[in-house]
Amino acid sequence: MIKHPLFLIIDGMSQAYRAYYAIRGLSSTQGLPTNAIYGFAIMLKRVLEKYPPEYIAVAFDSPERTARHAQYDLYKATRKKMPSDLAQQMPYVRKFCQAMRIPVLEMPGHEADDIIATVSTQAVAAGLYPVVVTLDKDLYQLVDTILILNTSKDDLIVDRDKVLELFGVTPEQIPDLLGLMGDSSDNIPGAPGIGEKGARDLIQKFGSIETLLDRVPEVQNAKHRASLLENRQQILMSKQLVIIDTRLPMDLDWTNFRVQPPDRASLMPLLKELEFTGLIKEYLPPEAGPVVEVVRSETLPEAAGRVIFDVQSDRVSFWNGNGTVMSVPLDDRVARVLSNPSVHKVTYDVKEATLRLRRRGVELVPPYDDPLLMAYLLFPNRGKYELPDVVFELMGQTVAPDEERTPWISRLLNELEPKMQQQVERPYREIELPLSEVLVEMELAGLRIDVSVLERMSHEMGAQLDELTRHICQIADCEFNINSPRQLGEILFDRLNLPRPRKLRKSGQYSTAVEILEELAEKHELPRLVLEYRQLSKFKSTYIDVIPKLLDQKTGRLHTSFHQAAASTGRLSSSNPNLQNIPVRVDLGRKIRGAFIPEEGWWFVSADYSQVELRILAHLSRDARLAEAFAAGEDIHRRTAAAVLGLPIEAVTSEQRNRAKAVNFGIVYGQTPYGLAQQLGISPDEAAEFIARYFQQYQGVQQYIENCLSEARDTGITRTLFGRIRQHPEINSRNGMRRGMAERTAINSPIQGTAADIIKIAMIRIRDELRRRKLRTRMVLQVHDELIFEVPEDELWIRETIRDLMQNVVQLNVPLTVDVKQGKTWAKLEA
């Protein structure tokens, strides 16, 4: 059915409208709606793959009035104005077509239908076979000249037989059918009272509108007969309006319509701007990467100046930026190069490289650089920093799984180093780069575990889960899988008839999310038991049963992995297992921490910053009241409650203090009155009033927030005290929800990011001090604002040194205070 040379003609407007309504809610982080553009791009890709053409074009309507308006002033008068968010996307649809090197056909005062018809007619005369991708039934009248591809019906190919099947008339009778029944989308009146079925029957019997109007007395339906008699001129005009013009004055050169490869220089930045990163790989095949020869050698290359290296299991690749990459054994000769302070080393993920080298007894000595840390500091919102991901993001090229990495590392360094020097040199040089070695030492040190504690907990929790399962099924009066959201939803809302939430759109099942179960648990036992079951089950499967399996057989200790390039705020995270997620205020969390023990004769020492984010807020905001409270060593939450409520500080109740505490921390996270109301169980009006009174008392904080938001709106970024940046691309979004989230992030990022910087600098200085004094004390864990050390009995005096170093990382206008405790388990730490 499809013949070649195939000429594919896209009805651009109909496809853009279809994509707009088929995909909702899609927009870029800059707030640009992208649903129509994305749908158009996906449609085009699918059609090109399924029906690869030799020639291609896309046609768009002209915004000017057309000849049809001259015939009938009300032509398309009832059509709604194009939605503003679709109108915003149309220039991008055109840009996309241009970047794809697809010729765009437009003529002032003429519709896309007539352009398509004219081009198709001339194409057939030139020996081409046009296929029109459209949803517009008007074009079906041309099916003897062209084929129609209807993308709304699983890429239905419409030929003469299909037109007859779909409409009951031949292609040349389509104008008669539409002229008689009218077309509400174009405001074509047709014959009042004659619908699609009536029109089809009449055209099948009489052949055309003209013949029908000449033989009106033969029409049996009295209503139809009267309409035909009373609206003769209107019906004839309607037919003229739907007849497509195949003779527009167009001079066409077919060589201009030949399919060409995309214009990479235009398409790549456009897809990046639209954030269609998945489509980049599909539309732009990878270009050839850096071509280098890799030689496996036993001879070490000469290393002088700068060397790029990459550590494999038992070999190291070296490259000086030119010529051959040398892959050599990881031996003493390599160790001498990597420990030589006169050689500038570059690798990707210096922490992982250092860890591998240390395990082989090799020291990596500065100076060195790491493009991964540069990428993390420059683009903190990315989330993923694997080398292939960063290469693809920055260069649009693909790194093969087994490809030599050193040339890519070099290219990334050349791309990122100048930007790092301009934007984030201080946090790179003073924080992240030296911190990587500290994290290596912490991972290698690991933590000692009392496995018997976990085994006992596992047994007890297994019995508790069995009892909870029995009790839950007893209340439900049937056995079911508690871990199945679908089955749980049916039990709760169909069998027990608890208040129903909306069903989830995709699965069609009831949501059993935590917040829904928590609301139900206030009045009903079964959801309360399910929450308890879930918590027990999560702790057992995530920690209790997993930790013993993760112990290193050589050291007998747990070596968690710290992730330096992860959180956009600058915070560290950990995995295998995630020790930062063990909640200290939950009984189960404390029990798990009880399994963490120091060496025999050693102690755990904990050093925890007290209310560090609020102290940073006091410094950044220069709020006199807040600074005064911290300087006086007062309970900041009680002081806030007293100031806001106009009470003596000694008269503040526990409930009032808790409200003030929620506001203090909520301010740091840009909390709304609604969020505070939800947290405290009060009305939004009460919450708004409390926040308003807070800002009356702490006007410096309010001014800081306004300044922070103003700067973020102007520049798109915020900075910490130490120069760490974070982008806020949706800070000016038209979408209120996205903009609100960006505003809260912009308020919080300088505060939380500065807190992250402070503890990282403290880690570096403490490690350096421990080295300088040649102590056995080792830093083993960081959890948010807390550092955990394993300290021999005879070195417990180091507590005060640690406190002093942490409190003097930076001089704020309020004191930094550190609470230091010690104990024989992580759970039992006392001052």
PDB file of N, CA, C and O in Angstrom, residues 709-774:
ATOM      1  N   LEU A 709      14.682  35.492  48.138  1.00  0.00           N
ATOM      2  CA  LEU A 709      13.789  35.211  47.014  1.00  0.00           C
ATOM      3  C   LEU A 709      14.036  36.176  45.860  1.00  0.00           C
ATOM      4  O   LEU A 709      14.030  35.781  44.690  1.00  0.00           O
ATOM      5  N   SER A 710      14.264  37.436  46.189  1.00  0.00           N
ATOM      6  CA  SER A 710      14.514  38.435  45.146  1.00  0.00           C
ATOM      7  C   SER A 710      15.774  38.091  44.354  1.00  0.00           C
ATOM      8  O   SER A 710      15.790  38.128  43.120  1.00  0.00           O
ATOM      9  N   GLU A 711      16.830  37.713  45.078  1.00  0.00           N
ATOM     10  CA  GLU A 711      18.077  37.355  44.403  1.00  0.00           C
ATOM     11  C   GLU A 711      17.903  36.089  43.561  1.00  0.00           C
ATOM     12  O   GLU A 711      18.405  36.005  42.437  1.00  0.00           O
ATOM     13  N   ALA A 712      17.182  35.121  44.104  1.00  0.00           N
ATOM     14  CA  ALA A 712      16.954  33.875  43.358  1.00  0.00           C
ATOM     15  C   ALA A 712      16.152  34.141  42.097  1.00  0.00           C
ATOM     16  O   ALA A 712      16.415  33.544  41.041  1.00  0.00           O
ATOM     17  N   ARG A 713      15.156  35.035  42.182  1.00  0.00           N
ATOM     18  CA  ARG A 713      14.361  35.351  40.993  1.00  0.00           C
ATOM     19  C   ARG A 713      15.191  36.063  39.937  1.00  0.00           C
ATOM     20  O   ARG A 713      14.986  35.881  38.742  1.00  0.00           O
ATOM     21  N   ASP A 714      16.140  36.889  40.401  1.00  0.00           N
ATOM     22  CA  ASP A 714      16.975  37.639  39.458  1.00  0.00           C
ATOM     23  C   ASP A 714      18.055  36.781  38.827  1.00  0.00           C
ATOM     24  O   ASP A 714      18.333  36.890  37.627  1.00  0.00           O
ATOM     25  N   THR A 715      18.699  35.937  39.646  1.00  0.00           N
ATOM     26  CA  THR A 715      19.874  35.192  39.170  1.00  0.00           C
ATOM     27  C   THR A 715      19.607  33.720  38.925  1.00  0.00           C
ATOM     28  O   THR A 715      20.373  33.061  38.218  1.00  0.00           O
ATOM     29  N   GLY A 716      18.542  33.182  39.540  1.00  0.00           N
ATOM     30  CA  GLY A 716      18.242  31.762  39.397  1.00  0.00           C
ATOM     31  C   GLY A 716      19.043  30.873  40.325  1.00  0.00           C
ATOM     32  O   GLY A 716      18.889  29.654  40.293  1.00  0.00           O
ATOM     33  N   ILE A 717      19.926  31.457  41.160  1.00  0.00           N
ATOM     34  CA  ILE A 717      20.747  30.635  42.048  1.00  0.00           C
ATOM     35  C   ILE A 717      20.767  31.215  43.458  1.00  0.00           C
ATOM     36  O   ILE A 717      20.448  32.383  43.673  1.00  0.00           O
ATOM     37  N   THR A 718      21.155  30.364  44.413  1.00  0.00           N
ATOM     38  CA  THR A 718      21.477  30.821  45.770  1.00  0.00           C
ATOM     39  C   THR A 718      22.855  30.278  46.122  1.00  0.00           C
ATOM     40  O   THR A 718      23.329  29.306  45.526  1.00  0.00           O
ATOM     41  N   ARG A 719      23.494  30.931  47.122  1.00  0.00           N
ATOM     42  CA  ARG A 719      24.844  30.535  47.536  1.00  0.00           C
ATOM     43  C   ARG A 719      24.905  30.350  49.047  1.00  0.00           C
ATOM     44  O   ARG A 719      24.199  31.024  49.789  1.00  0.00           O
ATOM     45  N   THR A 720      25.777  29.465  49.466  1.00  0.00           N
ATOM     46  CA  THR A 720      26.054  29.319  50.894  1.00  0.00           C
ATOM     47  C   THR A 720      27.143  30.320  51.300  1.00  0.00           C
ATOM     48  O   THR A 720      27.729  31.004  50.451  1.00  0.00           O
ATOM     49  N   LEU A 721      27.426  30.365  52.598  1.00  0.00           N
ATOM     50  CA  LEU A 721      28.504  31.233  53.082  1.00  0.00           C
ATOM     51  C   LEU A 721      29.840  30.895  52.436  1.00  0.00           C
ATOM     52  O   LEU A 721      30.722  31.750  52.310  1.00  0.00           O
ATOM     53  N   PHE A 722      29.995  29.645  52.018  1.00  0.00           N
ATOM     54  CA  PHE A 722      31.281  29.197  51.489  1.00  0.00           C
ATOM     55  C   PHE A 722      31.284  29.109  49.958  1.00  0.00           C
ATOM     56  O   PHE A 722      32.213  28.581  49.369  1.00  0.00           O
ATOM     57  N   GLY A 723      30.223  29.611  49.323  1.00  0.00           N
ATOM     58  CA  GLY A 723      30.213  29.700  47.862  1.00  0.00           C
ATOM     59  C   GLY A 723      29.593  28.521  47.138  1.00  0.00           C
ATOM     60  O   GLY A 723      29.650  28.468  45.905  1.00  0.00           O
ATOM     61  N   ARG A 724      29.015  27.571  47.865  1.00  0.00           N
ATOM     62  CA  ARG A 724      28.304  26.471  47.195  1.00  0.00           C
ATOM     63  C   ARG A 724      27.051  27.048  46.535  1.00  0.00           C
ATOM     64  O   ARG A 724      26.306  27.815  47.152  1.00  0.00           O
ATOM     65  N   ILE A 725      26.797  26.675  45.286  1.00  0.00           N
ATOM     66  CA  ILE A 725      25.641  27.218  44.578  1.00  0.00           C
ATOM     67  C   ILE A 725      24.561  26.148  44.410  1.00  0.00           C
ATOM     68  O   ILE A 725      24.819  24.945  44.497  1.00  0.00           O
ATOM     69  N   ARG A 726      23.356  26.632  44.213  1.00  0.00           N
ATOM     70  CA  ARG A 726      22.256  25.744  43.825  1.00  0.00           C
ATOM     71  C   ARG A 726      21.335  26.522  42.898  1.00  0.00           C
ATOM     72  O   ARG A 726      20.964  27.663  43.188  1.00  0.00           O
ATOM     73  N   GLN A 727      20.971  25.906  41.784  1.00  0.00           N
ATOM     74  CA  GLN A 727      20.067  26.540  40.832  1.00  0.00           C
ATOM     75  C   GLN A 727      18.617  26.294  41.245  1.00  0.00           C
ATOM     76  O   GLN A 727      18.292  25.244  41.802  1.00  0.00           O
ATOM     77  N   HIS A 728      17.769  27.269  40.936  1.00  0.00           N
ATOM     78  CA  HIS A 728      16.332  27.168  41.214  1.00  0.00           C
ATOM     79  C   HIS A 728      15.571  27.516  39.940  1.00  0.00           C
ATOM     80  O   HIS A 728      14.998  28.603  39.802  1.00  0.00           O
ATOM     81  N   PRO A 729      15.578  26.603  38.968  1.00  0.00           N
ATOM     82  CA  PRO A 729      15.052  26.927  37.635  1.00  0.00           C
ATOM     83  C   PRO A 729      13.566  27.235  37.598  1.00  0.00           C
ATOM     84  O   PRO A 729      13.095  27.859  36.649  1.00  0.00           O
ATOM     85  N   GLU A 730      12.811  26.810  38.607  1.00  0.00           N
ATOM     86  CA  GLU A 730      11.369  27.050  38.566  1.00  0.00           C
ATOM     87  C   GLU A 730      10.932  28.215  39.451  1.00  0.00           C
ATOM     88  O   GLU A 730       9.752  28.378  39.722  1.00  0.00           O
ATOM     89  N   ILE A 731      11.896  29.035  39.863  1.00  0.00           N
ATOM     90  CA  ILE A 731      11.584  30.132  40.789  1.00  0.00           C
ATOM     91  C   ILE A 731      10.641  31.156  40.151  1.00  0.00           C
ATOM     92  O   ILE A 731       9.902  31.851  40.850  1.00  0.00           O
ATOM     93  N   ASN A 732      10.635  31.248  38.826  1.00  0.00           N
ATOM     94  CA  ASN A 732       9.726  32.170  38.132  1.00  0.00           C
ATOM     95  C   ASN A 732       8.681  31.430  37.313  1.00  0.00           C
ATOM     96  O   ASN A 732       8.102  31.991  36.377  1.00  0.00           O
ATOM     97  N   SER A 733       8.438  30.166  37.663  1.00  0.00           N
ATOM     98  CA  SER A 733       7.478  29.351  36.916  1.00  0.00           C
ATOM     99  C   SER A 733       6.068  29.924  37.004  1.00  0.00           C
ATOM    100  O   SER A 733       5.664  30.499  38.020  1.00  0.00           O
ATOM    101  N   ARG A 734       5.304  29.751  35.929  1.00  0.00           N
ATOM    102  CA  ARG A 734       3.900  30.156  35.951  1.00  0.00           C
ATOM    103  C   ARG A 734       3.056  29.176  36.742  1.00  0.00           C
ATOM    104  O   ARG A 734       1.930  29.480  37.132  1.00  0.00           O
ATOM    105  N   ASN A 735       3.589  27.982  36.935  1.00  0.00           N
ATOM    106  CA  ASN A 735       2.883  26.970  37.724  1.00  0.00           C
ATOM    107  C   ASN A 735       3.083  27.283  39.204  1.00  0.00           C
ATOM    108  O   ASN A 735       4.197  27.232  39.729  1.00  0.00           O
ATOM    109  N   GLY A 736       1.988  27.622  39.889  1.00  0.00           N
ATOM    110  CA  GLY A 736       2.084  28.052  41.276  1.00  0.00           C
ATOM    111  C   GLY A 736       2.687  27.024  42.195  1.00  0.00           C
ATOM    112  O   GLY A 736       3.475  27.354  43.095  1.00  0.00           O
ATOM    113  N   MET A 737       2.361  25.745  41.975  1.00  0.00           N
ATOM    114  CA  MET A 737       2.897  24.698  42.843  1.00  0.00           C
ATOM    115  C   MET A 737       4.406  24.561  42.661  1.00  0.00           C
ATOM    116  O   MET A 737       5.161  24.468  43.635  1.00  0.00           O
ATOM    117  N   ARG A 738       4.842  24.579  41.401  1.00  0.00           N
ATOM    118  CA  ARG A 738       6.279  24.460  41.137  1.00  0.00           C
ATOM    119  C   ARG A 738       7.025  25.693  41.652  1.00  0.00           C
ATOM    120  O   ARG A 738       8.112  25.589  42.221  1.00  0.00           O
ATOM    121  N   ARG A 739       6.443  26.855  41.446  1.00  0.00           N
ATOM    122  CA  ARG A 739       7.082  28.086  41.913  1.00  0.00           C
ATOM    123  C   ARG A 739       7.184  28.102  43.437  1.00  0.00           C
ATOM    124  O   ARG A 739       8.216  28.477  44.000  1.00  0.00           O
ATOM    125  N   GLY A 740       6.120  27.670  44.116  1.00  0.00           N
ATOM    126  CA  GLY A 740       6.142  27.623  45.578  1.00  0.00           C
ATOM    127  C   GLY A 740       7.214  26.694  46.096  1.00  0.00           C
ATOM    128  O   GLY A 740       7.929  27.020  47.064  1.00  0.00           O
ATOM    129  N   MET A 741       7.354  25.532  45.450  1.00  0.00           N
ATOM    130  CA  MET A 741       8.411  24.599  45.861  1.00  0.00           C
ATOM    131  C   MET A 741       9.787  25.208  45.652  1.00  0.00           C
ATOM    132  O   MET A 741      10.676  25.093  46.511  1.00  0.00           O
ATOM    133  N   ALA A 742       9.972  25.890  44.525  1.00  0.00           N
ATOM    134  CA  ALA A 742      11.265  26.531  44.251  1.00  0.00           C
ATOM    135  C   ALA A 742      11.556  27.632  45.258  1.00  0.00           C
ATOM    136  O   ALA A 742      12.708  27.818  45.687  1.00  0.00           O
ATOM    137  N   GLU A 743      10.529  28.373  45.660  1.00  0.00           N
ATOM    138  CA  GLU A 743      10.735  29.439  46.646  1.00  0.00           C
ATOM    139  C   GLU A 743      11.156  28.861  47.990  1.00  0.00           C
ATOM    140  O   GLU A 743      12.061  29.390  48.646  1.00  0.00           O
ATOM    141  N   ARG A 744      10.512  27.770  48.394  1.00  0.00           N
ATOM    142  CA  ARG A 744      10.891  27.147  49.668  1.00  0.00           C
ATOM    143  C   ARG A 744      12.321  26.624  49.607  1.00  0.00           C
ATOM    144  O   ARG A 744      13.093  26.732  50.573  1.00  0.00           O
ATOM    145  N   THR A 745      12.684  26.061  48.460  1.00  0.00           N
ATOM    146  CA  THR A 745      14.047  25.553  48.289  1.00  0.00           C
ATOM    147  C   THR A 745      15.066  26.688  48.306  1.00  0.00           C
ATOM    148  O   THR A 745      16.149  26.559  48.881  1.00  0.00           O
ATOM    149  N   ALA A 746      14.706  27.808  47.695  1.00  0.00           N
ATOM    150  CA  ALA A 746      15.620  28.952  47.655  1.00  0.00           C
ATOM    151  C   ALA A 746      15.853  29.525  49.052  1.00  0.00           C
ATOM    152  O   ALA A 746      16.958  29.985  49.370  1.00  0.00           O
ATOM    153  N   ILE A 747      14.828  29.515  49.891  1.00  0.00           N
ATOM    154  CA  ILE A 747      14.975  30.001  51.272  1.00  0.00           C
ATOM    155  C   ILE A 747      15.879  29.067  52.060  1.00  0.00           C
ATOM    156  O   ILE A 747      16.746  29.495  52.826  1.00  0.00           O
ATOM    157  N   ASN A 748      15.672  27.770  51.860  1.00  0.00           N
ATOM    158  CA  ASN A 748      16.362  26.782  52.694  1.00  0.00           C
ATOM    159  C   ASN A 748      17.789  26.474  52.256  1.00  0.00           C
ATOM    160  O   ASN A 748      18.658  26.205  53.085  1.00  0.00           O
ATOM    161  N   SER A 749      18.052  26.519  50.944  1.00  0.00           N
ATOM    162  CA  SER A 749      19.342  26.038  50.429  1.00  0.00           C
ATOM    163  C   SER A 749      20.555  26.744  51.025  1.00  0.00           C
ATOM    164  O   SER A 749      21.537  26.079  51.391  1.00  0.00           O
ATOM    165  N   PRO A 750      20.572  28.085  51.142  1.00  0.00           N
ATOM    166  CA  PRO A 750      21.756  28.710  51.757  1.00  0.00           C
ATOM    167  C   PRO A 750      21.959  28.287  53.203  1.00  0.00           C
ATOM    168  O   PRO A 750      23.094  28.217  53.675  1.00  0.00           O
ATOM    169  N   ILE A 751      20.859  27.992  53.899  1.00  0.00           N
ATOM    170  CA  ILE A 751      20.951  27.605  55.307  1.00  0.00           C
ATOM    171  C   ILE A 751      21.422  26.161  55.433  1.00  0.00           C
ATOM    172  O   ILE A 751      22.427  25.869  56.091  1.00  0.00           O
ATOM    173  N   GLN A 752      20.697  25.247  54.765  1.00  0.00           N
ATOM    174  CA  GLN A 752      21.074  23.842  54.867  1.00  0.00           C
ATOM    175  C   GLN A 752      22.419  23.584  54.201  1.00  0.00           C
ATOM    176  O   GLN A 752      23.223  22.780  54.691  1.00  0.00           O
ATOM    177  N   GLY A 753      22.684  24.292  53.091  1.00  0.00           N
ATOM    178  CA  GLY A 753      23.969  24.127  52.414  1.00  0.00           C
ATOM    179  C   GLY A 753      25.124  24.615  53.255  1.00  0.00           C
ATOM    180  O   GLY A 753      26.197  23.993  53.292  1.00  0.00           O
ATOM    181  N   THR A 754      24.941  25.738  53.964  1.00  0.00           N
ATOM    182  CA  THR A 754      25.998  26.234  54.860  1.00  0.00           C
ATOM    183  C   THR A 754      26.229  25.256  56.002  1.00  0.00           C
ATOM    184  O   THR A 754      27.374  25.008  56.404  1.00  0.00           O
ATOM    185  N   ALA A 755      25.151  24.672  56.538  1.00  0.00           N
ATOM    186  CA  ALA A 755      25.299  23.659  57.593  1.00  0.00           C
ATOM    187  C   ALA A 755      26.100  22.472  57.085  1.00  0.00           C
ATOM    188  O   ALA A 755      26.963  21.933  57.791  1.00  0.00           O
ATOM    189  N   ALA A 756      25.825  22.047  55.848  1.00  0.00           N
ATOM    190  CA  ALA A 756      26.579  20.934  55.255  1.00  0.00           C
ATOM    191  C   ALA A 756      28.049  21.307  55.093  1.00  0.00           C
ATOM    192  O   ALA A 756      28.950  20.507  55.384  1.00  0.00           O
ATOM    193  N   ASP A 757      28.302  22.533  54.636  1.00  0.00           N
ATOM    194  CA  ASP A 757      29.684  22.988  54.474  1.00  0.00           C
ATOM    195  C   ASP A 757      30.417  23.013  55.812  1.00  0.00           C
ATOM    196  O   ASP A 757      31.575  22.595  55.914  1.00  0.00           O
ATOM    197  N   ILE A 758      29.750  23.511  56.855  1.00  0.00           N
ATOM    198  CA  ILE A 758      30.382  23.641  58.174  1.00  0.00           C
ATOM    199  C   ILE A 758      30.826  22.284  58.699  1.00  0.00           C
ATOM    200  O   ILE A 758      31.963  22.115  59.154  1.00  0.00           O
ATOM    201  N   ILE A 759      29.928  21.277  58.623  1.00  0.00           N
ATOM    202  CA  ILE A 759      30.319  19.982  59.186  1.00  0.00           C
ATOM    203  C   ILE A 759      31.372  19.307  58.318  1.00  0.00           C
ATOM    204  O   ILE A 759      32.254  18.595  58.817  1.00  0.00           O
ATOM    205  N   LYS A 760      31.365  19.554  57.019  1.00  0.00           N
ATOM    206  CA  LYS A 760      32.391  18.983  56.155  1.00  0.00           C
ATOM    207  C   LYS A 760      33.764  19.590  56.477  1.00  0.00           C
ATOM    208  O   LYS A 760      34.780  18.872  56.540  1.00  0.00           O
ATOM    209  N   ILE A 761      33.797  20.904  56.668  1.00  0.00           N
ATOM    210  CA  ILE A 761      35.072  21.551  57.022  1.00  0.00           C
ATOM    211  C   ILE A 761      35.548  21.037  58.381  1.00  0.00           C
ATOM    212  O   ILE A 761      36.747  20.781  58.594  1.00  0.00           O
ATOM    213  N   ALA A 762      34.600  20.860  59.309  1.00  0.00           N
ATOM    214  CA  ALA A 762      34.962  20.318  60.625  1.00  0.00           C
ATOM    215  C   ALA A 762      35.572  18.924  60.479  1.00  0.00           C
ATOM    216  O   ALA A 762      36.568  18.602  61.152  1.00  0.00           O
ATOM    217  N   MET A 763      35.014  18.103  59.622  1.00  0.00           N
ATOM    218  CA  MET A 763      35.547  16.750  59.413  1.00  0.00           C
ATOM    219  C   MET A 763      36.980  16.806  58.914  1.00  0.00           C
ATOM    220  O   MET A 763      37.849  16.036  59.357  1.00  0.00           O
ATOM    221  N   ILE A 764      37.238  17.731  57.970  1.00  0.00           N
ATOM    222  CA  ILE A 764      38.590  17.856  57.412  1.00  0.00           C
ATOM    223  C   ILE A 764      39.577  18.302  58.500  1.00  0.00           C
ATOM    224  O   ILE A 764      40.670  17.733  58.648  1.00  0.00           O
ATOM    225  N   ARG A 765      39.189  19.302  59.280  1.00  0.00           N
ATOM    226  CA  ARG A 765      40.105  19.840  60.301  1.00  0.00           C
ATOM    227  C   ARG A 765      40.355  18.838  61.421  1.00  0.00           C
ATOM    228  O   ARG A 765      41.483  18.718  61.925  1.00  0.00           O
ATOM    229  N   ILE A 766      39.308  18.098  61.792  1.00  0.00           N
ATOM    230  CA  ILE A 766      39.500  17.097  62.849  1.00  0.00           C
ATOM    231  C   ILE A 766      40.403  15.976  62.353  1.00  0.00           C
ATOM    232  O   ILE A 766      41.314  15.522  63.073  1.00  0.00           O
ATOM    233  N   ARG A 767      40.158  15.508  61.122  1.00  0.00           N
ATOM    234  CA  ARG A 767      41.027  14.461  60.571  1.00  0.00           C
ATOM    235  C   ARG A 767      42.479  14.936  60.546  1.00  0.00           C
ATOM    236  O   ARG A 767      43.404  14.194  60.926  1.00  0.00           O
ATOM    237  N   ASP A 768      42.696  16.182  60.098  1.00  0.00           N
ATOM    238  CA  ASP A 768      44.065  16.714  60.046  1.00  0.00           C
ATOM    239  C   ASP A 768      44.692  16.771  61.442  1.00  0.00           C
ATOM    240  O   ASP A 768      45.884  16.471  61.621  1.00  0.00           O
ATOM    241  N   GLU A 769      43.887  17.153  62.442  1.00  0.00           N
ATOM    242  CA  GLU A 769      44.404  17.238  63.819  1.00  0.00           C
ATOM    243  C   GLU A 769      44.742  15.853  64.367  1.00  0.00           C
ATOM    244  O   GLU A 769      45.771  15.671  65.042  1.00  0.00           O
ATOM    245  N   LEU A 770      43.898  14.861  64.075  1.00  0.00           N
ATOM    246  CA  LEU A 770      44.168  13.492  64.522  1.00  0.00           C
ATOM    247  C   LEU A 770      45.454  12.972  63.893  1.00  0.00           C
ATOM    248  O   LEU A 770      46.254  12.285  64.541  1.00  0.00           O
ATOM    249  N   ARG A 771      45.672  13.313  62.623  1.00  0.00           N
ATOM    250  CA  ARG A 771      46.902  12.908  61.947  1.00  0.00           C
ATOM    251  C   ARG A 771      48.114  13.609  62.560  1.00  0.00           C
ATOM    252  O   ARG A 771      49.161  12.989  62.804  1.00  0.00           O
ATOM    253  N   ARG A 772      47.952  14.928  62.769  1.00  0.00           N
ATOM    254  CA  ARG A 772      49.084  15.699  63.301  1.00  0.00           C
ATOM    255  C   ARG A 772      49.528  15.164  64.649  1.00  0.00           C
ATOM    256  O   ARG A 772      50.736  15.083  64.937  1.00  0.00           O
ATOM    257  N   ARG A 773      48.549  14.774  65.483  1.00  0.00           N
ATOM    258  CA  ARG A 773      48.879  14.264  66.818  1.00  0.00           C
ATOM    259  C   ARG A 773      49.178  12.759  66.808  1.00  0.00           C
ATOM    260  O   ARG A 773      49.487  12.175  67.839  1.00  0.00           O
ATOM    261  N   LYS A 774      49.023  12.125  65.628  1.00  0.00           N
ATOM    262  CA  LYS A 774      49.291  10.689  65.465  1.00  0.00           C
ATOM    263  C   LYS A 774      48.464   9.855  66.452  1.00  0.00           C
ATOM    264  O   LYS A 774      48.972   8.949  67.120  1.00  0.00           O
TER     265      LYS A 774
END
